[in-house]
mmCIF file of C-alpha atoms and ligand atoms in Angstrom:
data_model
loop_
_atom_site.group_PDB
_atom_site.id
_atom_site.type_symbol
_atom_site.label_atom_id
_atom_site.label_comp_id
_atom_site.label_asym_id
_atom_site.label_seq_id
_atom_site.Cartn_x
_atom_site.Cartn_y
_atom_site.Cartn_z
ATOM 1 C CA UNK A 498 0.470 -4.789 -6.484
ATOM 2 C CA UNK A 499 1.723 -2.923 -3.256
ATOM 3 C CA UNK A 500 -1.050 0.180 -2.625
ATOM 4 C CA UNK A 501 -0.069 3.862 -2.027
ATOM 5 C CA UNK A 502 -0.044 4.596 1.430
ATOM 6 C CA UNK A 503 -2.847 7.533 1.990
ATOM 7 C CA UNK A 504 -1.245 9.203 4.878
ATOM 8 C CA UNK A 505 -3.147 11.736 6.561
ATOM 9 C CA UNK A 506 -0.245 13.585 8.199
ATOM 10 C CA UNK A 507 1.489 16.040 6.059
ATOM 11 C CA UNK A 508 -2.278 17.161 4.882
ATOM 12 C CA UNK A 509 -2.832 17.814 8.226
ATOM 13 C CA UNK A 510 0.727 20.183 8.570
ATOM 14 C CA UNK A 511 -0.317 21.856 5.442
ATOM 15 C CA UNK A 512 -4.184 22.452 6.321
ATOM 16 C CA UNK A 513 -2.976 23.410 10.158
ATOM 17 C CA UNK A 514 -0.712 26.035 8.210
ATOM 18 C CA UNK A 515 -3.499 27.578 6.300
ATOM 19 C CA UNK A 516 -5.485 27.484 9.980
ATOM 20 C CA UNK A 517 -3.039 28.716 11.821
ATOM 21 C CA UNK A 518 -2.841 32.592 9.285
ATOM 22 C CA UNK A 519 -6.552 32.469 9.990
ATOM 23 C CA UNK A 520 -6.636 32.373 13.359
ATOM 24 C CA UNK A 521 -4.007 34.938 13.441
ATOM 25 C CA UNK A 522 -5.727 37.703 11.410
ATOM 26 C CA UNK A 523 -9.061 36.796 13.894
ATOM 27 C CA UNK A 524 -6.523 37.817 16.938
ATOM 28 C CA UNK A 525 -5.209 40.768 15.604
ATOM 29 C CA UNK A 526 -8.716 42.234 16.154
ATOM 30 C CA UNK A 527 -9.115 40.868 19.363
ATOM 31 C CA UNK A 528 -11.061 37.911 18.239
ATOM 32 C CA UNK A 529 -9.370 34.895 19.132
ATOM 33 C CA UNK A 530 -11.149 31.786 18.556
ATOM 34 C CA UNK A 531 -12.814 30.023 21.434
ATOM 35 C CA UNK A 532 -13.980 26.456 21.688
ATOM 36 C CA UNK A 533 -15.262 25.357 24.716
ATOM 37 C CA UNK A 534 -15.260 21.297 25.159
ATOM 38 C CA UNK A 535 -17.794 19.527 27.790
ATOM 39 C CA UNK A 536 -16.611 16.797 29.421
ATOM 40 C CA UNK A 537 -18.970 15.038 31.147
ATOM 41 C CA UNK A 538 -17.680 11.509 31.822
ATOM 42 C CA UNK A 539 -15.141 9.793 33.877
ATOM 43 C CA UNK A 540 -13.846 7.990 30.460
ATOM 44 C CA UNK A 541 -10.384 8.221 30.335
ATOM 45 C CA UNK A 542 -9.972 7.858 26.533
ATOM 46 C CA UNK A 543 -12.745 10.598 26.192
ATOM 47 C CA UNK A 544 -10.926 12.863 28.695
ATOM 48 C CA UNK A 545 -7.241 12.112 26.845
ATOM 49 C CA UNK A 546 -8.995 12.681 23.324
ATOM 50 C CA UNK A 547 -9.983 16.496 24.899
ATOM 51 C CA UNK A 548 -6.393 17.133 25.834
ATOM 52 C CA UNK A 549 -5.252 16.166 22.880
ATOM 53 C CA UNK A 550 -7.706 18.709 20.949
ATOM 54 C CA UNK A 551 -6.924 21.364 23.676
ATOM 55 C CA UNK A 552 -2.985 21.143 22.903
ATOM 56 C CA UNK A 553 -3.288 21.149 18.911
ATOM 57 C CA UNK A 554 -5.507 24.068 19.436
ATOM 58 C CA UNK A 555 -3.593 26.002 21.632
ATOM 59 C CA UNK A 556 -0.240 25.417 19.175
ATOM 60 C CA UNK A 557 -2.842 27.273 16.621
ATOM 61 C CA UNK A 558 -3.721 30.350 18.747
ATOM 62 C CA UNK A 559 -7.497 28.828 19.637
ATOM 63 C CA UNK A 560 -8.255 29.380 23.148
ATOM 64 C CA UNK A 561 -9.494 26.066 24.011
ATOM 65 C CA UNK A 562 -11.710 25.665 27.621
ATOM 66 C CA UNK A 563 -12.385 22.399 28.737
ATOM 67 C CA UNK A 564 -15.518 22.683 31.309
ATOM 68 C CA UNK A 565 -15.229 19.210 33.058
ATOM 69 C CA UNK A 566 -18.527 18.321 34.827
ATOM 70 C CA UNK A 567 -18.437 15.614 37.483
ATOM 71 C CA UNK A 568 -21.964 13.009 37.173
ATOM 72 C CA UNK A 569 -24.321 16.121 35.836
ATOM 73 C CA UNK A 570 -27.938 15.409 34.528
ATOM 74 C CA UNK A 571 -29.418 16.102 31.580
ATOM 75 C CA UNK A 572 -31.063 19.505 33.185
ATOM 76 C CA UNK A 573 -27.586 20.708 34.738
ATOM 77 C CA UNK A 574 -25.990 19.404 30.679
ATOM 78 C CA UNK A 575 -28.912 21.321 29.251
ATOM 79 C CA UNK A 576 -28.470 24.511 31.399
ATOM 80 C CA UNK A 577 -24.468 24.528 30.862
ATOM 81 C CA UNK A 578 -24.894 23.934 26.899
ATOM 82 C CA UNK A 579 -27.462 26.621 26.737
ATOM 83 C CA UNK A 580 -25.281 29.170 28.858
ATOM 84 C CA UNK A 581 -22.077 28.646 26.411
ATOM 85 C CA UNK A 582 -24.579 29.520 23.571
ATOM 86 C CA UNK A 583 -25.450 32.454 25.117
ATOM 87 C CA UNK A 584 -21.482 33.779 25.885
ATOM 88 C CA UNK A 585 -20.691 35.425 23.291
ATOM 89 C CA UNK A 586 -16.794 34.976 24.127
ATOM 90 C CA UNK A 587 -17.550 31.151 22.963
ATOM 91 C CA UNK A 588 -17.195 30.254 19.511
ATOM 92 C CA UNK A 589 -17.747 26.268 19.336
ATOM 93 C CA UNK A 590 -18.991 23.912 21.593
ATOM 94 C CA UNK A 591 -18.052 20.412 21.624
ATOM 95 C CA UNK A 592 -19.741 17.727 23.486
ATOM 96 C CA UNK A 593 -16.997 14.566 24.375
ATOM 97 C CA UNK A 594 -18.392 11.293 24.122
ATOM 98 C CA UNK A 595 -19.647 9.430 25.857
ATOM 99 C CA UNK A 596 -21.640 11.858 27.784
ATOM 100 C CA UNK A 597 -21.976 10.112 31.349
ATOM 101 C CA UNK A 598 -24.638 7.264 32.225
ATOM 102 C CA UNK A 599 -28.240 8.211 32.327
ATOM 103 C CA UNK A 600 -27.829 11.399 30.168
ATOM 104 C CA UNK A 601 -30.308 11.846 27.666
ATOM 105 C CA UNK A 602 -27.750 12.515 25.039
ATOM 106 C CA UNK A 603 -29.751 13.707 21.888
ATOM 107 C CA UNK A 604 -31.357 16.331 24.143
ATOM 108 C CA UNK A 605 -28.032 17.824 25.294
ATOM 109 C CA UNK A 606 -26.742 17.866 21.572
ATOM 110 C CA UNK A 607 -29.878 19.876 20.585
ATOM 111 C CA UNK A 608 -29.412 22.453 23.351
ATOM 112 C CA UNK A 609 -25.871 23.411 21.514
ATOM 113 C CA UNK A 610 -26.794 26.468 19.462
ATOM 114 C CA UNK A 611 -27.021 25.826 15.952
ATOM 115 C CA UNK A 612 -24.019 28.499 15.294
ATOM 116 C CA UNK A 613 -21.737 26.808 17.724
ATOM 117 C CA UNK A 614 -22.503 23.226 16.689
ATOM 118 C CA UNK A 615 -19.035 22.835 15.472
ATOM 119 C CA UNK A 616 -19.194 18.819 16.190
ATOM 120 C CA UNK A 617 -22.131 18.875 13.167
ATOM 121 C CA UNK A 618 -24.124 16.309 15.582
ATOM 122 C CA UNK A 619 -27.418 18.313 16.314
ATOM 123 C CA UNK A 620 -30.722 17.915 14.303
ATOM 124 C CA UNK A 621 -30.520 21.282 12.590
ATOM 125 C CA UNK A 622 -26.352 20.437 11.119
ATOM 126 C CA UNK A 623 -27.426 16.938 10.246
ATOM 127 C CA UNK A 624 -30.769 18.153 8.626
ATOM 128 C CA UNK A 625 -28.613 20.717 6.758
ATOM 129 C CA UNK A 626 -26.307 17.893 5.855
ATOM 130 C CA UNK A 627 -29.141 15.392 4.638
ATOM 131 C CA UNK A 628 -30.386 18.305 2.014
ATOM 132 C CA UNK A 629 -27.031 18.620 0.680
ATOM 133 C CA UNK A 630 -26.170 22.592 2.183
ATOM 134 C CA UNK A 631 -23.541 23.968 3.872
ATOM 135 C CA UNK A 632 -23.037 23.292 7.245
ATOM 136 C CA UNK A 633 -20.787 21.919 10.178
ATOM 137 C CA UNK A 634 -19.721 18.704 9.213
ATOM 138 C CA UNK A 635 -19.084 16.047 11.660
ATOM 139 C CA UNK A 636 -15.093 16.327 11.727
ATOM 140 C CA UNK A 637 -14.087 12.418 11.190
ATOM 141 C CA UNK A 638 -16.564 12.397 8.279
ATOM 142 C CA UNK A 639 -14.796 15.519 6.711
ATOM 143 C CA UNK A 640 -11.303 14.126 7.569
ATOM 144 C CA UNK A 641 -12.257 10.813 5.306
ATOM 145 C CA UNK A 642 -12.955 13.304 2.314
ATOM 146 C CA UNK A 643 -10.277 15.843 2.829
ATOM 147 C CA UNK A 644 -7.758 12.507 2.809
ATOM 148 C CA UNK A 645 -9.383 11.278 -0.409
ATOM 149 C CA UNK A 646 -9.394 14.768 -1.975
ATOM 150 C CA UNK A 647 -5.534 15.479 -0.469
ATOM 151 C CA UNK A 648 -4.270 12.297 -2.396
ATOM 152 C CA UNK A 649 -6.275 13.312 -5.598
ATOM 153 C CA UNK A 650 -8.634 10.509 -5.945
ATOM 154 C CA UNK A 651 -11.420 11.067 -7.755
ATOM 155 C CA UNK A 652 -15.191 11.001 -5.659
ATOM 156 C CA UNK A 653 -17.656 11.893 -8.714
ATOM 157 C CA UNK A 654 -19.300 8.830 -10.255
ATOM 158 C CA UNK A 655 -17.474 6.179 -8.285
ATOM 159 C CA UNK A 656 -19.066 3.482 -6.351
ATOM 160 C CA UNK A 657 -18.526 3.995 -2.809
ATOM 161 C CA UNK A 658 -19.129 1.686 0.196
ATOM 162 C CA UNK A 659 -19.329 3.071 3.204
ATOM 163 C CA UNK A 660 -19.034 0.430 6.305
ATOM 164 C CA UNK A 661 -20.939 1.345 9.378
ATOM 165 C CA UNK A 662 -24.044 3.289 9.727
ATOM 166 C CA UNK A 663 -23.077 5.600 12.790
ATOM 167 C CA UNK A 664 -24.474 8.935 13.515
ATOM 168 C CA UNK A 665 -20.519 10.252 13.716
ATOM 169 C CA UNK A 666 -18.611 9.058 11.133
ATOM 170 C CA UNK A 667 -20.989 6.526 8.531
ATOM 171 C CA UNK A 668 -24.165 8.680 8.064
ATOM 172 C CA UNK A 669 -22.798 12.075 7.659
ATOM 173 C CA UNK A 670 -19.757 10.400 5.274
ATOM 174 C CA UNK A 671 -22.495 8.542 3.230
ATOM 175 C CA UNK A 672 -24.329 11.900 2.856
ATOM 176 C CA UNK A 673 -20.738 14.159 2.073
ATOM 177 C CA UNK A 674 -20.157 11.260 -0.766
ATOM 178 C CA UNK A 675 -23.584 11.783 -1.884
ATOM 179 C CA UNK A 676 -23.459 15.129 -2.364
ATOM 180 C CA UNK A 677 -19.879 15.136 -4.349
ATOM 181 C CA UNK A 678 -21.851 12.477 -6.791
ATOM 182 C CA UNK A 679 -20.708 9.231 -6.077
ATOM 183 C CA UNK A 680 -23.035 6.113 -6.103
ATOM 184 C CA UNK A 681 -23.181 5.522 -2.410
ATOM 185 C CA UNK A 682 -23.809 1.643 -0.512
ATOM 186 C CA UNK A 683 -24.172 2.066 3.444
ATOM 187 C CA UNK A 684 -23.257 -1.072 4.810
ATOM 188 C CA UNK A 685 -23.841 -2.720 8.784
ATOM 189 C CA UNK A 686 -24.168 -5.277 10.612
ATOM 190 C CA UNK A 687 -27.397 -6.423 9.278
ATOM 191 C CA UNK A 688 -26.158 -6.548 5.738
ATOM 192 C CA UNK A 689 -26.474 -9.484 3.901
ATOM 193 C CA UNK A 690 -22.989 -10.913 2.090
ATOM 194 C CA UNK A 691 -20.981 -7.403 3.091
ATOM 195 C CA UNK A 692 -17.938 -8.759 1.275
ATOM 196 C CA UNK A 693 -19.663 -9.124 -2.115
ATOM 197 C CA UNK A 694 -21.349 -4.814 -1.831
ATOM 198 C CA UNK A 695 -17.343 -4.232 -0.707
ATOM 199 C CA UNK A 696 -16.271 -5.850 -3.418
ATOM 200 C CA UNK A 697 -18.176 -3.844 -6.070
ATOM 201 C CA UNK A 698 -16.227 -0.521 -4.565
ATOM 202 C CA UNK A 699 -13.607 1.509 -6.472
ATOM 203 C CA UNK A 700 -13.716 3.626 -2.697
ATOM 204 C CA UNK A 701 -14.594 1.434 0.708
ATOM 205 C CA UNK A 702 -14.427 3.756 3.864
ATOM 206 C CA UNK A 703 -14.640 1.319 6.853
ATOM 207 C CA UNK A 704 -15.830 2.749 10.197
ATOM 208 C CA UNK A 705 -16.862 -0.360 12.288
ATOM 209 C CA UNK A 706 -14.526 -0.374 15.280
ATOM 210 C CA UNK A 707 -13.199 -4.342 14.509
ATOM 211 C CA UNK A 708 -9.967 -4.514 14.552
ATOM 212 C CA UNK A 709 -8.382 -6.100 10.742
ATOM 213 C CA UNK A 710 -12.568 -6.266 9.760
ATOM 214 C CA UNK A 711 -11.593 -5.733 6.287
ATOM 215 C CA UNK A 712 -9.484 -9.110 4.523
ATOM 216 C CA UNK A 713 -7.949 -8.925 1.096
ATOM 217 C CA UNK A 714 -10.946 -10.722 -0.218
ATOM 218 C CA UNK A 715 -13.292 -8.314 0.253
ATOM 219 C CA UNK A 716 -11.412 -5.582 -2.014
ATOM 220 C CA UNK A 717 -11.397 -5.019 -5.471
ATOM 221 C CA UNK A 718 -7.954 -4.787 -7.009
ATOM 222 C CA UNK A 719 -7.043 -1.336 -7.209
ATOM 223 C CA UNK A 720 -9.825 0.499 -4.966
ATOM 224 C CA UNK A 721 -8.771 2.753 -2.515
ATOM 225 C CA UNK A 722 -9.283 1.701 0.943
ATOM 226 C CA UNK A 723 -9.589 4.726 3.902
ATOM 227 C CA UNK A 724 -9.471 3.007 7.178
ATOM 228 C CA UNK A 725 -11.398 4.969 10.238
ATOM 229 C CA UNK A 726 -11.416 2.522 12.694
ATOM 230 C CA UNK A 727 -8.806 2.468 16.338
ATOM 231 C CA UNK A 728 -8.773 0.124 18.284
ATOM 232 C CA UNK A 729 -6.269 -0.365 21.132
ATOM 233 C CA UNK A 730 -5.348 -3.732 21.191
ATOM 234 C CA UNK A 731 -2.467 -4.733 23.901
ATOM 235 C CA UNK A 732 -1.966 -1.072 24.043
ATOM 236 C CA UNK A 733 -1.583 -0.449 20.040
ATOM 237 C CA UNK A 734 -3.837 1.478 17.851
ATOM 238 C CA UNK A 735 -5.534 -0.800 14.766
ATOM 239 C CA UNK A 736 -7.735 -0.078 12.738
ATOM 240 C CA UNK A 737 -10.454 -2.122 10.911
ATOM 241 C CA UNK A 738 -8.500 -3.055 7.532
ATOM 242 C CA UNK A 739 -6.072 -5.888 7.616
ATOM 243 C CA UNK A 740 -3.484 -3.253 6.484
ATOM 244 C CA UNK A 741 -0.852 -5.528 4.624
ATOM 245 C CA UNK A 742 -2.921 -8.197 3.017
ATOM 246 C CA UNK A 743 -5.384 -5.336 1.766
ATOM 247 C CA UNK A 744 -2.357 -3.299 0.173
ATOM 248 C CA UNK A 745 -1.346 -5.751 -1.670
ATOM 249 C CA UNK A 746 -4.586 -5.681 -3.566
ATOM 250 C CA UNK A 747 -5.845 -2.229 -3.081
ATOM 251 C CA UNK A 748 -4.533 0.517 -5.118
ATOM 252 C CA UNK A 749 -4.454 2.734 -1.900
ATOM 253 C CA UNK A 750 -4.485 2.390 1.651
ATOM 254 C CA UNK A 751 -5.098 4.530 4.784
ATOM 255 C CA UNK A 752 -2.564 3.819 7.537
ATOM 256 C CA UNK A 753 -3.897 3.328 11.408
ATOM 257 C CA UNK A 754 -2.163 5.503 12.726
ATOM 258 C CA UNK A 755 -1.323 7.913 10.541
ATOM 259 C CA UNK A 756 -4.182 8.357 8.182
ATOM 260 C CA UNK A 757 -7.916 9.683 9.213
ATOM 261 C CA UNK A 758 -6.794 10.482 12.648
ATOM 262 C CA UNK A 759 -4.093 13.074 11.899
ATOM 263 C CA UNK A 760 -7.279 15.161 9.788
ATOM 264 C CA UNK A 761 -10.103 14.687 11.926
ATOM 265 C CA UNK A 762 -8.931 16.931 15.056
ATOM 266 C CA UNK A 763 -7.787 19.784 12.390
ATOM 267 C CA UNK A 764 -11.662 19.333 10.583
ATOM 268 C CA UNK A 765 -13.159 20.313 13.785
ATOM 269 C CA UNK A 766 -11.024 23.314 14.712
ATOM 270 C CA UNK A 767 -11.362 24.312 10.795
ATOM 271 C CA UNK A 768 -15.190 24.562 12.230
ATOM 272 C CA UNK A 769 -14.100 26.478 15.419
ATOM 273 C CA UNK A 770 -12.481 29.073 13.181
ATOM 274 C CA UNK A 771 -15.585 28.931 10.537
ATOM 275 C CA UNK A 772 -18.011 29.767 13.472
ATOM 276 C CA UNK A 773 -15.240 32.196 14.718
ATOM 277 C CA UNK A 774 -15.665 34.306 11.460
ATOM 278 C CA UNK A 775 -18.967 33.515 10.730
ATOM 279 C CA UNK A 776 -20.337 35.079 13.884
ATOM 280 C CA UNK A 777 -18.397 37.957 12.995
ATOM 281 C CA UNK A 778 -19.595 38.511 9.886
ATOM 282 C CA UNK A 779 -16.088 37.592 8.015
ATOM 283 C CA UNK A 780 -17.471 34.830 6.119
ATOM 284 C CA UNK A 781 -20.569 33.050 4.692
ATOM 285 C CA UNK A 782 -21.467 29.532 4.332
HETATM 286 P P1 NAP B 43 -20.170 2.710 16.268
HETATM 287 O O1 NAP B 43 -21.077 3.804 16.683
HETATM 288 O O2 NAP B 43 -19.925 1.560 17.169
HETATM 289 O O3 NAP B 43 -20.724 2.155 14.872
HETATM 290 C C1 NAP B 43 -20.157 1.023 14.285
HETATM 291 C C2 NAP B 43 -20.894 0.692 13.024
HETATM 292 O O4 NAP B 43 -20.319 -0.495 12.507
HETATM 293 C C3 NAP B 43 -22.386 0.425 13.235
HETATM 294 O O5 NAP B 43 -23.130 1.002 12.187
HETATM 295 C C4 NAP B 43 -22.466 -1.093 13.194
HETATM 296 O O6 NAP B 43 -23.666 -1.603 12.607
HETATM 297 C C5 NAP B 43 -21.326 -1.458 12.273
HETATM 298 N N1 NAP B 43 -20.831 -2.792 12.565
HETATM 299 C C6 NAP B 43 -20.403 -3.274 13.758
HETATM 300 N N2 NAP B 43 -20.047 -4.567 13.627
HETATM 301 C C7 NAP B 43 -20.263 -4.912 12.330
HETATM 302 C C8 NAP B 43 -20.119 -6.086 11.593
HETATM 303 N N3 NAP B 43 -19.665 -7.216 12.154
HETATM 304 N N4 NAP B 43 -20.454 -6.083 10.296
HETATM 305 C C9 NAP B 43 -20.926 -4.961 9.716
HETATM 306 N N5 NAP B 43 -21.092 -3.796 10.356
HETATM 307 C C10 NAP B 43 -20.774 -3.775 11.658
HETATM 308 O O7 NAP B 43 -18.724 3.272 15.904
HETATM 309 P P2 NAP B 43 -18.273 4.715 15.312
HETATM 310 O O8 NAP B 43 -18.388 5.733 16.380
HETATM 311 O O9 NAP B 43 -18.901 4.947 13.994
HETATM 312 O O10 NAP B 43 -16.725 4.432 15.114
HETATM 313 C C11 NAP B 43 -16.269 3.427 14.212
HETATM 314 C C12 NAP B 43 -14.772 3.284 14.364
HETATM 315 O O11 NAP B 43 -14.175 4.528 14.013
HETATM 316 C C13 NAP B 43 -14.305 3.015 15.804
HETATM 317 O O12 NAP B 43 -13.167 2.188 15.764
HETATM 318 C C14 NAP B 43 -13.923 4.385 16.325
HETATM 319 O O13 NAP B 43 -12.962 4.319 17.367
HETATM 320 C C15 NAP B 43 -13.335 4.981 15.070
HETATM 321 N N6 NAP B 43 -13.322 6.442 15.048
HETATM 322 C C16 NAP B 43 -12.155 7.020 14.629
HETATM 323 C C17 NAP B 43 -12.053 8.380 14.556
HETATM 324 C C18 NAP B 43 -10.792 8.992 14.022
HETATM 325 O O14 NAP B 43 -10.558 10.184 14.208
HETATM 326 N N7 NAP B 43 -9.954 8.236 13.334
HETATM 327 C C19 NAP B 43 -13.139 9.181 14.940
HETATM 328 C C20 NAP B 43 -14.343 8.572 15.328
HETATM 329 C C21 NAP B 43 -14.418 7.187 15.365
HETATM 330 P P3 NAP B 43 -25.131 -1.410 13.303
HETATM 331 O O15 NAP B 43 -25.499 0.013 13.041
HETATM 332 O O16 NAP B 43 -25.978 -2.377 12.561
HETATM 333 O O17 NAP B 43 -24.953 -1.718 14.742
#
């Protein structure tokens, strides 16, 4: 069996389409959307991945402002956070990870203001998330489900295995699965025999960050697979399913690069433009 490839990038062109009429019609009354990105670390993956988000917004209309604060504390994180809440020129605020050494992280995402929290990582989005309401989702999570939903495979009553248990990506996906009624299996790296829950799954999502984690064996002929993971590895991006030995059981496969990735940056400014017309009364949850 070879799998179908699950590729994330012409979703992306179509949803970016849609996105970009939106943020039109919010500009034609003087509204353009605003998202303003913190970056607070000296990591230079972190301060390429707010470029990146910068750029794609900016081909979309979004104004995109990326504050860039050299070794801040928590307080001087706090006080910044809390001042983007209160301008009301700011739409969405984005924290980049990692925040720098020493900052108390949890505190900073809790100062974003639940209306802005387009990243879906404070208490009050993830609460909202747990009881199954609308809400800013987390955008990798969202990107994993608008793949799955893109290439038309089916989410209600399957069995589902989520790998990795992270506050980003594995919680908030094991919840979204949840709450489209599939049986859901969170598994990590305290799990006992991982290849035999895998095995059980007509969907495994795999979000562990190791690179080629997921062998043939662990896959049940004809599940579909939906890599998250990157990796650079002598300068390449990989992801955490060995991609040809799985798709030649699977019946689909996510490409690394290609697949998740292409989504998840569009999922967040899809939140950017929901805050955008939510504040302004142009939509409800
Ligand atoms: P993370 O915070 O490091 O979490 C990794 C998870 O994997 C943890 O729950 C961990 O278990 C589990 N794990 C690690 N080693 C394991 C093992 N040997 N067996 C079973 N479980 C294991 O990572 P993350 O932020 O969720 O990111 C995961 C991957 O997704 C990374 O490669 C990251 O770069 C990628 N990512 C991609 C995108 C995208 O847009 N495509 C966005 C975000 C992240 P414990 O909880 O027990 O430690």
């Amino acid at each position: 069996m070879s799998a179908r490839r699950l590729d994330g990038k012409p979703l992306a062109e179509d949803r970016k389409t849609a996105l970009r009429g939106e943020v039109a019609e919010l500009a034609r009354s003087g509204n353009a959307p605003r998202l303003a990105v913190v970056l607070a670390t000296s990591d230079e993956a972190a301060r390429s991945y707010a470029r990146a988000k910068a750029r794609t917004g900016q081909t979309l209309g979004i104004e995109v402002d990326i504050v860039d604060v050299a070794r801040p504390t928590t307080a001087e994180l706090i006080d910044l956070v809390a001042a983007l809440g209160r301008d009301d020129a700011v739409d969405g605020i984005l924290l980049e990870f990692p925040l720098a050494a020493g900052v108390h992280a949890r505190a900073v995402q809790d100062a974003v203001a639940p209306e802005k929290d387009v990243d879906g990582t404070g208490t009050v989005a993830l609460g909202r998330l747990f009881r199954g309401e609308p809400g800013f989702v987390p955008a990798t999570a969202a990107a994993v489900l608008a793949l799955l939903d893109g290439h038309g495979i089916e989410i209600a009553g399957r069995r589902v295995v989520v790998l990795g248990r992270s506050l980003v990506v594995g919680r908030p996906l094991s919840q979204l699965l949840l709450a489209r009624d599939a049986t859901v299996t969170v598994c990590h790296s305290r799990t006992t025999d991982l290849a035999a829950a895998a095995r059980e799954a007509d969907i495994v999502c795999v979000a562990v960050g190791r690179p080629r984690f997921l062998q043939a064996a662990m896959v049940k002929p004809g599940a579909a697979v939906v890599d998250v993971g990157t990796t650079v590895v002598d300068g390449k991006l990989v992801g955490d399913v060995d991609y040809e030995a799985v798709a030649a059981v699977a019946g689909a496969v996510s490409p690394v690069p290609g697949g998740v990735g292409p989504l998840t940056t569009v999922m967040l400014l899809e939140n950017v433009v929901r805050a955008a017309r939510l504040r302004r009364g142009r939509a409800e949850w």
